[in-house]
mmCIF file of C-alpha atoms and ligand atoms in Angstrom:
data_model
loop_
_atom_site.group_PDB
_atom_site.id
_atom_site.type_symbol
_atom_site.label_atom_id
_atom_site.label_comp_id
_atom_site.label_asym_id
_atom_site.label_seq_id
_atom_site.Cartn_x
_atom_site.Cartn_y
_atom_site.Cartn_z
ATOM 1 C CA MET W 610 3.798 1.902 -32.841
ATOM 2 C CA THR W 611 6.102 -0.294 -30.775
ATOM 3 C CA ILE W 612 7.838 1.455 -27.900
ATOM 4 C CA ASN W 613 11.216 0.517 -26.445
ATOM 5 C CA VAL W 614 11.394 -0.054 -22.699
ATOM 6 C CA LEU W 615 14.915 -0.389 -21.335
ATOM 7 C CA PHE W 616 15.173 -2.539 -18.206
ATOM 8 C CA ALA W 617 18.233 -0.953 -16.558
ATOM 9 C CA ALA W 618 17.592 -2.436 -13.118
ATOM 10 C CA GLY W 619 20.046 -5.329 -13.305
ATOM 11 C CA SER W 620 20.018 -8.410 -15.510
ATOM 12 C CA GLU W 621 19.411 -10.658 -12.479
ATOM 13 C CA ARG W 622 16.111 -8.859 -11.834
ATOM 14 C CA PHE W 623 15.088 -8.961 -15.492
ATOM 15 C CA ASP W 624 14.036 -12.612 -15.358
ATOM 16 C CA LEU W 625 11.849 -11.896 -12.303
ATOM 17 C CA TYR W 626 10.149 -8.839 -13.782
ATOM 18 C CA ARG W 627 9.961 -9.760 -17.441
ATOM 19 C CA PRO W 628 6.878 -12.032 -17.396
ATOM 20 C CA HIS W 629 4.889 -9.593 -15.239
ATOM 21 C CA LEU W 630 5.872 -6.563 -17.319
ATOM 22 C CA GLU W 631 5.212 -8.286 -20.636
ATOM 23 C CA GLN W 632 1.828 -9.533 -19.463
ATOM 24 C CA GLY W 633 0.902 -6.120 -18.061
ATOM 25 C CA LEU W 634 1.947 -4.278 -21.218
ATOM 26 C CA ALA W 635 -0.001 -6.749 -23.357
ATOM 27 C CA ASP W 636 -3.067 -6.400 -21.111
ATOM 28 C CA ALA W 637 -2.806 -2.602 -21.460
ATOM 29 C CA GLY W 638 -2.677 -2.957 -25.233
ATOM 30 C CA ILE W 639 0.820 -1.458 -25.436
ATOM 31 C CA ALA W 640 3.130 -2.892 -28.094
ATOM 32 C CA ALA W 641 6.515 -2.814 -26.426
ATOM 33 C CA ASN W 642 9.985 -4.148 -26.912
ATOM 34 C CA LEU W 643 11.219 -4.869 -23.374
ATOM 35 C CA THR W 644 14.991 -5.131 -23.412
ATOM 36 C CA THR W 645 18.179 -4.805 -21.358
ATOM 37 C CA ASP W 646 20.054 -3.396 -24.333
ATOM 38 C CA ALA W 647 18.868 -0.713 -26.724
ATOM 39 C CA ALA W 648 20.304 2.219 -28.643
ATOM 40 C CA PRO W 649 19.908 5.107 -26.154
ATOM 41 C CA ASP W 650 18.243 7.444 -28.641
ATOM 42 C CA GLN W 651 15.571 4.792 -29.316
ATOM 43 C CA VAL W 652 14.511 4.269 -25.678
ATOM 44 C CA ASP W 653 11.036 5.497 -24.639
ATOM 45 C CA TYR W 654 11.089 4.517 -20.934
ATOM 46 C CA ILE W 655 13.789 3.386 -18.519
ATOM 47 C CA ILE W 656 13.040 1.018 -15.647
ATOM 48 C CA TYR W 657 15.649 1.750 -13.027
ATOM 49 C CA ALA W 658 17.075 0.574 -9.687
ATOM 50 C CA PRO W 659 19.590 2.394 -7.485
ATOM 51 C CA ASP W 660 22.271 -0.243 -8.105
ATOM 52 C CA SER W 661 21.985 0.157 -11.887
ATOM 53 C CA THR W 662 25.171 0.719 -13.861
ATOM 54 C CA LEU W 663 23.361 3.371 -15.945
ATOM 55 C CA ARG W 664 24.599 6.732 -14.707
ATOM 56 C CA ASP W 665 24.576 9.035 -17.743
ATOM 57 C CA PHE W 666 21.072 9.765 -19.017
ATOM 58 C CA THR W 667 22.247 12.357 -21.571
ATOM 59 C CA PRO W 668 22.009 10.091 -24.653
ATOM 60 C CA TYR W 669 18.413 9.029 -23.828
ATOM 61 C CA THR W 670 16.979 11.930 -25.792
ATOM 62 C CA ARG W 671 13.615 10.279 -26.532
ATOM 63 C CA CYS W 672 12.984 8.879 -23.038
ATOM 64 C CA LYS W 673 9.709 10.088 -21.509
ATOM 65 C CA ALA W 674 10.323 8.916 -17.936
ATOM 66 C CA VAL W 675 12.642 6.996 -15.638
ATOM 67 C CA LEU W 676 10.631 4.573 -13.510
ATOM 68 C CA ASN W 677 12.374 3.566 -10.286
ATOM 69 C CA LEU W 678 11.678 0.125 -8.832
ATOM 70 C CA TRP W 679 12.505 1.309 -5.321
ATOM 71 C CA ALA W 680 10.731 3.792 -3.065
ATOM 72 C CA GLY W 681 14.002 5.476 -2.070
ATOM 73 C CA VAL W 682 15.600 7.666 -4.745
ATOM 74 C CA GLU W 683 18.609 9.184 -2.964
ATOM 75 C CA ALA W 684 21.028 7.419 -5.325
ATOM 76 C CA ILE W 685 19.551 9.000 -8.462
ATOM 77 C CA VAL W 686 17.763 12.193 -7.438
ATOM 78 C CA GLY W 687 20.917 14.309 -7.587
ATOM 79 C CA ASN W 688 22.022 13.010 -11.004
ATOM 80 C CA ASP W 689 22.405 16.144 -13.159
ATOM 81 C CA THR W 690 22.250 14.176 -16.412
ATOM 82 C CA LEU W 691 18.699 13.098 -15.581
ATOM 83 C CA THR W 692 16.382 15.653 -17.146
ATOM 84 C CA GLN W 693 13.463 13.283 -17.704
ATOM 85 C CA PRO W 694 10.653 12.910 -15.120
ATOM 86 C CA LEU W 695 11.574 10.472 -12.332
ATOM 87 C CA ALA W 696 8.878 8.306 -10.728
ATOM 88 C CA ARG W 697 9.500 6.255 -7.597
ATOM 89 C CA MET W 698 7.826 3.048 -6.458
ATOM 90 C CA VAL W 699 4.588 3.271 -4.512
ATOM 91 C CA ASP W 700 3.086 -0.162 -4.591
ATOM 92 C CA HIS W 701 0.608 -1.982 -2.394
ATOM 93 C CA GLY W 702 2.873 -5.045 -2.103
ATOM 94 C CA LEU W 703 5.746 -2.878 -0.843
ATOM 95 C CA THR W 704 3.403 -1.040 1.533
ATOM 96 C CA GLN W 705 1.841 -4.235 2.889
ATOM 97 C CA GLY W 706 5.306 -5.720 3.443
ATOM 98 C CA MET W 707 6.319 -2.635 5.428
ATOM 99 C CA ILE W 708 3.130 -2.707 7.508
ATOM 100 C CA GLU W 709 3.808 -6.327 8.452
ATOM 101 C CA TRP W 710 7.473 -5.679 9.281
ATOM 102 C CA VAL W 711 6.810 -2.540 11.319
ATOM 103 C CA THR W 712 3.875 -3.956 13.270
ATOM 104 C CA GLY W 713 5.803 -7.188 13.914
ATOM 105 C CA HIS W 714 8.847 -5.403 15.325
ATOM 106 C CA THR W 715 6.687 -2.938 17.255
ATOM 107 C CA LEU W 716 4.781 -5.807 18.881
ATOM 108 C CA ARG W 717 8.054 -7.622 19.653
ATOM 109 C CA HIS W 718 9.215 -4.695 21.766
ATOM 110 C CA HIS W 719 5.804 -3.695 23.097
ATOM 111 C CA LEU W 720 5.160 -7.196 24.415
ATOM 112 C CA GLY W 721 8.740 -7.719 25.620
ATOM 113 C CA MET W 722 8.897 -11.012 23.774
ATOM 114 C CA ASP W 723 12.687 -11.337 23.852
ATOM 115 C CA ILE W 724 13.002 -12.080 27.521
ATOM 116 C CA HIS W 725 10.749 -15.131 27.237
ATOM 117 C CA ILE W 726 12.095 -16.290 23.867
ATOM 118 C CA HIS W 727 15.675 -16.192 25.200
ATOM 119 C CA GLY W 728 14.790 -17.234 28.753
ATOM 120 C CA GLN W 729 14.043 -20.952 28.309
ATOM 121 C CA ASP W 730 16.173 -21.910 31.311
ATOM 122 C CA GLY W 731 13.749 -23.386 33.851
ATOM 123 C CA HIS W 732 13.230 -20.091 35.647
ATOM 124 C CA TRP W 733 9.528 -19.114 36.053
ATOM 125 C CA ARG W 734 9.782 -15.340 35.567
ATOM 126 C CA SER W 735 6.508 -14.396 37.212
ATOM 127 C CA GLU W 736 8.144 -11.222 38.519
ATOM 128 C CA ILE W 737 8.119 -9.754 35.028
ATOM 129 C CA PRO W 738 5.033 -7.584 34.727
ATOM 130 C CA ALA W 739 2.564 -8.164 31.919
ATOM 131 C CA PRO W 740 2.900 -5.585 29.144
ATOM 132 C CA PRO W 741 0.597 -2.594 29.148
ATOM 133 C CA LEU W 742 -2.163 -2.424 26.592
ATOM 134 C CA ALA W 743 -1.226 -0.818 23.291
ATOM 135 C CA ALA W 744 -3.267 2.271 24.186
ATOM 136 C CA GLU W 745 -0.782 2.923 26.987
ATOM 137 C CA ARG W 746 2.207 2.733 24.603
ATOM 138 C CA SER W 747 3.343 5.887 22.807
ATOM 139 C CA VAL W 748 4.605 5.219 19.306
ATOM 140 C CA THR W 749 5.971 7.956 17.039
ATOM 141 C CA ILE W 750 6.451 7.543 13.302
ATOM 142 C CA LEU W 751 8.813 9.971 11.596
ATOM 143 C CA GLY W 752 7.610 10.240 7.993
ATOM 144 C CA LEU W 753 3.929 10.053 7.104
ATOM 145 C CA GLY W 754 4.204 9.311 3.397
ATOM 146 C CA ALA W 755 3.034 6.241 1.525
ATOM 147 C CA LEU W 756 4.682 3.870 4.004
ATOM 148 C CA GLY W 757 4.630 5.889 7.230
ATOM 149 C CA ALA W 758 0.938 6.758 6.956
ATOM 150 C CA ALA W 759 0.017 3.139 6.205
ATOM 151 C CA CYS W 760 2.021 1.900 9.198
ATOM 152 C CA ALA W 761 0.517 4.613 11.407
ATOM 153 C CA LYS W 762 -3.002 3.493 10.477
ATOM 154 C CA ALA W 763 -2.126 -0.156 11.131
ATOM 155 C CA LEU W 764 -0.703 0.709 14.567
ATOM 156 C CA VAL W 765 -3.807 2.784 15.372
ATOM 157 C CA GLY W 766 -5.817 -0.282 14.376
ATOM 158 C CA LEU W 767 -3.895 -2.303 16.945
ATOM 159 C CA GLY W 768 -4.757 0.302 19.560
ATOM 160 C CA PHE W 769 -1.415 2.096 19.960
ATOM 161 C CA ASN W 770 -1.158 5.729 20.952
ATOM 162 C CA VAL W 771 0.351 6.974 17.687
ATOM 163 C CA SER W 772 1.981 10.285 16.814
ATOM 164 C CA GLY W 773 3.553 11.156 13.489
ATOM 165 C CA TRP W 774 5.778 13.789 11.928
ATOM 166 C CA SER W 775 6.145 14.996 8.352
ATOM 167 C CA ASN W 776 7.202 18.008 6.307
ATOM 168 C CA SER W 777 3.707 19.293 5.560
ATOM 169 C CA PRO W 778 0.631 19.194 7.813
ATOM 170 C CA LYS W 779 -1.377 15.938 7.772
ATOM 171 C CA THR W 780 -4.673 14.678 9.070
ATOM 172 C CA ILE W 781 -4.761 10.949 9.757
ATOM 173 C CA GLU W 782 -7.573 9.570 11.868
ATOM 174 C CA GLY W 783 -6.349 8.486 15.283
ATOM 175 C CA VAL W 784 -2.843 9.923 14.779
ATOM 176 C CA THR W 785 -1.526 13.052 16.480
ATOM 177 C CA CYS W 786 0.228 14.727 13.573
ATOM 178 C CA TYR W 787 3.164 17.121 13.811
ATOM 179 C CA HIS W 788 5.097 18.723 11.007
ATOM 180 C CA GLY W 789 8.178 20.787 10.326
ATOM 181 C CA ALA W 790 11.522 21.000 12.103
ATOM 182 C CA HIS W 791 10.029 23.186 14.833
ATOM 183 C CA GLN W 792 7.620 20.379 15.899
ATOM 184 C CA LEU W 793 10.063 17.463 15.889
ATOM 185 C CA SER W 794 10.699 17.637 19.629
ATOM 186 C CA ASN W 795 6.925 17.595 20.301
ATOM 187 C CA ALA W 796 6.585 14.491 18.119
ATOM 188 C CA LEU W 797 9.400 12.721 19.990
ATOM 189 C CA LYS W 798 8.537 13.838 23.522
ATOM 190 C CA GLY W 799 7.954 10.791 25.703
ATOM 191 C CA ALA W 800 7.855 8.365 22.756
ATOM 192 C CA GLU W 801 8.512 4.770 23.815
ATOM 193 C CA ILE W 802 8.838 3.352 20.307
ATOM 194 C CA VAL W 803 10.071 5.437 17.358
ATOM 195 C CA ILE W 804 9.791 4.261 13.771
ATOM 196 C CA LEU W 805 11.784 5.975 11.025
ATOM 197 C CA LEU W 806 10.176 6.114 7.592
ATOM 198 C CA LEU W 807 11.753 9.286 6.240
ATOM 199 C CA PRO W 808 13.654 9.484 2.960
ATOM 200 C CA ALA W 809 17.403 10.176 2.967
ATOM 201 C CA THR W 810 17.827 13.832 2.018
ATOM 202 C CA PRO W 811 20.216 16.554 3.209
ATOM 203 C CA GLN W 812 17.375 17.819 5.465
ATOM 204 C CA THR W 813 16.703 14.461 7.132
ATOM 205 C CA GLU W 814 20.326 13.488 7.831
ATOM 206 C CA ASN W 815 20.896 12.894 11.566
ATOM 207 C CA THR W 816 17.245 13.564 12.398
ATOM 208 C CA LEU W 817 17.918 11.390 15.416
ATOM 209 C CA ASN W 818 20.941 12.799 17.214
ATOM 210 C CA ALA W 819 22.023 13.373 20.813
ATOM 211 C CA GLU W 820 19.617 16.275 21.252
ATOM 212 C CA THR W 821 16.539 14.693 19.658
ATOM 213 C CA LEU W 822 17.152 11.317 21.327
ATOM 214 C CA SER W 823 17.035 13.080 24.683
ATOM 215 C CA HIS W 824 13.313 13.817 24.159
ATOM 216 C CA LEU W 825 12.349 10.121 24.087
ATOM 217 C CA ALA W 826 11.100 8.204 27.100
ATOM 218 C CA ARG W 827 14.045 6.594 28.870
ATOM 219 C CA GLY W 828 14.689 3.119 27.457
ATOM 220 C CA ALA W 829 12.808 3.869 24.234
ATOM 221 C CA VAL W 830 13.056 1.532 21.259
ATOM 222 C CA LEU W 831 14.113 2.681 17.777
ATOM 223 C CA ILE W 832 12.995 0.849 14.668
ATOM 224 C CA ASN W 833 14.662 2.092 11.474
ATOM 225 C CA PRO W 834 13.452 0.726 8.138
ATOM 226 C CA GLY W 835 13.949 4.195 6.548
ATOM 227 C CA ARG W 836 17.597 4.931 5.719
ATOM 228 C CA GLY W 837 20.887 4.764 7.633
ATOM 229 C CA PRO W 838 21.813 8.482 7.459
ATOM 230 C CA LEU W 839 18.642 9.404 9.395
ATOM 231 C CA ILE W 840 20.524 8.456 12.570
ATOM 232 C CA ASP W 841 23.724 9.897 14.040
ATOM 233 C CA ASP W 842 25.299 6.506 14.767
ATOM 234 C CA ALA W 843 27.713 7.733 17.439
ATOM 235 C CA ALA W 844 24.845 9.428 19.279
ATOM 236 C CA LEU W 845 22.708 6.281 19.095
ATOM 237 C CA LEU W 846 25.514 4.059 20.394
ATOM 238 C CA ALA W 847 26.054 6.488 23.276
ATOM 239 C CA ALA W 848 22.316 6.508 24.015
ATOM 240 C CA LEU W 849 22.238 2.686 23.945
ATOM 241 C CA ASP W 850 25.179 2.568 26.366
ATOM 242 C CA SER W 851 23.591 5.076 28.729
ATOM 243 C CA GLY W 852 20.196 3.343 28.648
ATOM 244 C CA GLN W 853 18.396 6.348 27.124
ATOM 245 C CA VAL W 854 17.659 4.011 24.209
ATOM 246 C CA GLY W 855 16.767 0.488 25.298
ATOM 247 C CA HIS W 856 16.974 -1.223 21.926
ATOM 248 C CA ALA W 857 17.495 -0.376 18.263
ATOM 249 C CA THR W 858 16.208 -2.580 15.462
ATOM 250 C CA LEU W 859 18.050 -1.376 12.374
ATOM 251 C CA ASP W 860 17.288 -2.505 8.835
ATOM 252 C CA VAL W 861 19.294 0.168 6.995
ATOM 253 C CA PHE W 862 22.768 1.612 7.425
ATOM 254 C CA ARG W 863 25.067 4.275 5.998
ATOM 255 C CA VAL W 864 27.227 1.487 4.580
ATOM 256 C CA GLU W 865 25.530 -1.685 3.337
ATOM 257 C CA PRO W 866 26.334 -4.487 3.832
ATOM 258 C CA LEU W 867 27.118 -3.399 7.380
ATOM 259 C CA PRO W 868 30.888 -4.022 7.850
ATOM 260 C CA ALA W 869 31.674 -7.000 10.096
ATOM 261 C CA ASP W 870 33.544 -4.785 12.568
ATOM 262 C CA ASP W 871 30.718 -2.251 12.938
ATOM 263 C CA PRO W 872 29.889 -1.738 16.644
ATOM 264 C CA TYR W 873 26.187 -2.335 15.942
ATOM 265 C CA TRP W 874 26.889 -6.052 15.375
ATOM 266 C CA ALA W 875 28.404 -6.477 18.821
ATOM 267 C CA HIS W 876 25.946 -4.352 20.752
ATOM 268 C CA PRO W 877 23.645 -6.497 22.941
ATOM 269 C CA ASN W 878 20.743 -4.101 22.488
ATOM 270 C CA VAL W 879 20.843 -3.850 18.712
ATOM 271 C CA THR W 880 19.109 -6.051 16.174
ATOM 272 C CA VAL W 881 20.690 -5.838 12.717
ATOM 273 C CA VAL W 882 18.448 -6.744 9.791
ATOM 274 C CA PRO W 883 20.054 -6.861 6.310
ATOM 275 C CA HIS W 884 17.808 -4.314 4.539
ATOM 276 C CA LYS W 885 14.886 -6.706 4.314
ATOM 277 C CA ALA W 886 12.036 -4.693 5.848
ATOM 278 C CA SER W 887 10.049 -4.624 2.635
ATOM 279 C CA GLU W 888 11.094 -5.530 -0.866
ATOM 280 C CA THR W 889 9.561 -4.427 -4.119
ATOM 281 C CA ARG W 890 7.490 -7.393 -5.330
ATOM 282 C CA PRO W 891 7.768 -7.952 -9.092
ATOM 283 C CA HIS W 892 4.132 -8.963 -9.651
ATOM 284 C CA THR W 893 2.691 -5.866 -7.962
ATOM 285 C CA ALA W 894 5.462 -3.423 -8.924
ATOM 286 C CA ALA W 895 5.146 -4.375 -12.605
ATOM 287 C CA GLN W 896 1.536 -3.141 -12.514
ATOM 288 C CA VAL W 897 2.705 0.251 -11.219
ATOM 289 C CA ILE W 898 5.364 0.500 -13.955
ATOM 290 C CA VAL W 899 2.883 -0.478 -16.678
ATOM 291 C CA GLU W 900 0.332 2.033 -15.406
ATOM 292 C CA ASN W 901 2.908 4.820 -15.666
ATOM 293 C CA ILE W 902 3.881 3.753 -19.204
ATOM 294 C CA ARG W 903 0.192 3.690 -20.111
ATOM 295 C CA ARG W 904 -0.159 7.199 -18.733
ATOM 296 C CA GLY W 905 2.899 8.404 -20.621
ATOM 297 C CA GLN W 906 1.526 6.967 -23.850
ATOM 298 C CA SER W 907 -1.873 8.577 -23.226
ATOM 299 C CA GLY W 908 -0.463 11.982 -22.346
ATOM 300 C CA LEU W 909 -1.630 11.687 -18.730
ATOM 301 C CA PRO W 910 0.477 12.876 -15.789
ATOM 302 C CA PHE W 911 2.793 10.245 -14.315
ATOM 303 C CA LEU W 912 2.064 8.838 -10.864
ATOM 304 C CA HIS W 913 4.496 9.051 -7.920
ATOM 305 C CA LEU W 914 6.763 11.697 -9.421
ATOM 306 C CA VAL W 915 9.783 12.669 -7.370
ATOM 307 C CA ASP W 916 10.164 16.317 -6.411
ATOM 308 C CA ARG W 917 13.765 16.764 -7.524
ATOM 309 C CA THR W 918 14.173 19.912 -5.427
ATOM 310 C CA ALA W 919 12.885 18.296 -2.228
ATOM 311 C CA GLY W 920 14.881 15.137 -2.987
ATOM 312 C CA TYR W 921 12.069 12.601 -2.496
HETATM 313 P P1 NAP Z 369 7.226 9.193 0.908
HETATM 314 O O1 NAP Z 369 5.843 8.816 0.513
HETATM 315 O O2 NAP Z 369 7.985 10.138 0.033
HETATM 316 O O3 NAP Z 369 7.140 9.774 2.393
HETATM 317 C C1 NAP Z 369 8.210 10.449 2.986
HETATM 318 C C2 NAP Z 369 7.694 11.120 4.252
HETATM 319 O O4 NAP Z 369 8.792 11.779 4.877
HETATM 320 C C3 NAP Z 369 6.643 12.194 3.953
HETATM 321 O O5 NAP Z 369 5.647 12.172 4.928
HETATM 322 C C4 NAP Z 369 7.445 13.489 4.045
HETATM 323 O O6 NAP Z 369 6.671 14.605 4.417
HETATM 324 C C5 NAP Z 369 8.416 13.138 5.138
HETATM 325 N N1 NAP Z 369 9.590 14.007 5.091
HETATM 326 C C6 NAP Z 369 10.497 14.156 4.100
HETATM 327 N N2 NAP Z 369 11.417 15.060 4.424
HETATM 328 C C7 NAP Z 369 11.084 15.526 5.648
HETATM 329 C C8 NAP Z 369 11.640 16.488 6.515
HETATM 330 N N3 NAP Z 369 12.747 17.183 6.192
HETATM 331 N N4 NAP Z 369 11.026 16.710 7.695
HETATM 332 C C9 NAP Z 369 9.890 16.036 8.038
HETATM 333 N N5 NAP Z 369 9.321 15.104 7.257
HETATM 334 C C10 NAP Z 369 9.908 14.851 6.076
HETATM 335 O O7 NAP Z 369 8.146 7.908 1.055
HETATM 336 P P2 NAP Z 369 7.681 6.404 1.421
HETATM 337 O O8 NAP Z 369 7.243 5.693 0.223
HETATM 338 O O9 NAP Z 369 6.776 6.459 2.601
HETATM 339 O O10 NAP Z 369 9.103 5.786 1.842
HETATM 340 C C11 NAP Z 369 9.844 6.358 2.912
HETATM 341 C C12 NAP Z 369 11.245 5.792 2.902
HETATM 342 O O11 NAP Z 369 11.226 4.439 3.315
HETATM 343 C C13 NAP Z 369 11.903 5.736 1.525
HETATM 344 O O12 NAP Z 369 12.449 6.980 1.145
HETATM 345 C C14 NAP Z 369 12.991 4.709 1.749
HETATM 346 O O13 NAP Z 369 14.147 5.354 2.211
HETATM 347 C C15 NAP Z 369 12.422 3.818 2.866
HETATM 348 N N6 NAP Z 369 12.107 2.444 2.421
HETATM 349 C C16 NAP Z 369 12.767 1.420 3.009
HETATM 350 C C17 NAP Z 369 12.490 0.107 2.647
HETATM 351 C C18 NAP Z 369 13.191 -1.028 3.336
HETATM 352 O O14 NAP Z 369 13.016 -2.184 2.961
HETATM 353 N N7 NAP Z 369 13.976 -0.764 4.351
HETATM 354 C C19 NAP Z 369 11.532 -0.152 1.673
HETATM 355 C C20 NAP Z 369 10.875 0.921 1.070
HETATM 356 C C21 NAP Z 369 11.176 2.231 1.463
HETATM 357 P P3 NAP Z 369 5.509 15.173 3.449
HETATM 358 O O15 NAP Z 369 4.445 14.083 3.423
HETATM 359 O O16 NAP Z 369 5.039 16.394 4.092
HETATM 360 O O17 NAP Z 369 6.149 15.354 2.102
#
């Protein structure tokens, strides 16, 4: 039997994904018609991206699962017409990209690289102290899921003093783990670098606000590759102005692209990155999609299912 797989993740992405998906489906022995256009009641699986134009899932009566190409699902998780299982992207290419981005930006701030990169002016700045060793630097990661846990392990591997925070209790070697709203202040207390890898849900909105920012070490650095709504922007700008936060490297924003008149652009202690921390890589992501289709066809449980109630 030939199944119909609707690629509803944008025609511009179709060319990038098509060869990898077709090869993967063929390797898995699945006869599939991969298309960007199919009669809704004939579709077996939908490959999806948050910027898809597909909003009404009601006519997809035969569809066994919606397979998201992105890790974040806030744009689809609340869609009431979606009654099919929703899987998100957990992929080693995406994870590796995030590890590299997070460790790179952490090391930038830990080593104080900026002052030397921007200080090529003939002045021998021997008065600037050498950075401490990583073991003397407290790093806190908010979110210990697929990406946060991987970044935490990488930072432990570099020698950092790493704490983490999640919804449920965790055990990660070398990481001091906290969980639940009641332990957030413990996780943030004295942190010098804070990395946000939480999903955007009603519960995580404004996780960093005036009160929680006050727990950080003075001059702490924020690195946000998670989602814009995790931060109360007015509180962060105030903390940057007061010196409570020394620098913020922001990859994600409430409004993207970040409007040209947004105060973050003009702030001397902010680095704006255009949502490039880690992208889904077609060649690795296609394997994850094919594996879930294979599971669906074999009656096995899908991988990486979203908990619609929790919102991630
Ligand atoms: P994940 O596996 O679902 O992990 C989410 C983590 O957040 C989990 O540890 C979860 O706790 C924790 N969490 C959720 N709600 C919480 C709450 N209310 N309080 C405390 N902890 C909470 O997600 P992931 O794959 O690591 O991805 C994380 C996020 O990264 C995505 O949602 C997306 O927004 C972002 N992302 C960004 C980029 C980029 O390029 N900028 C790329 C990929 C992903 P439990 O483990 O206890 O459930």
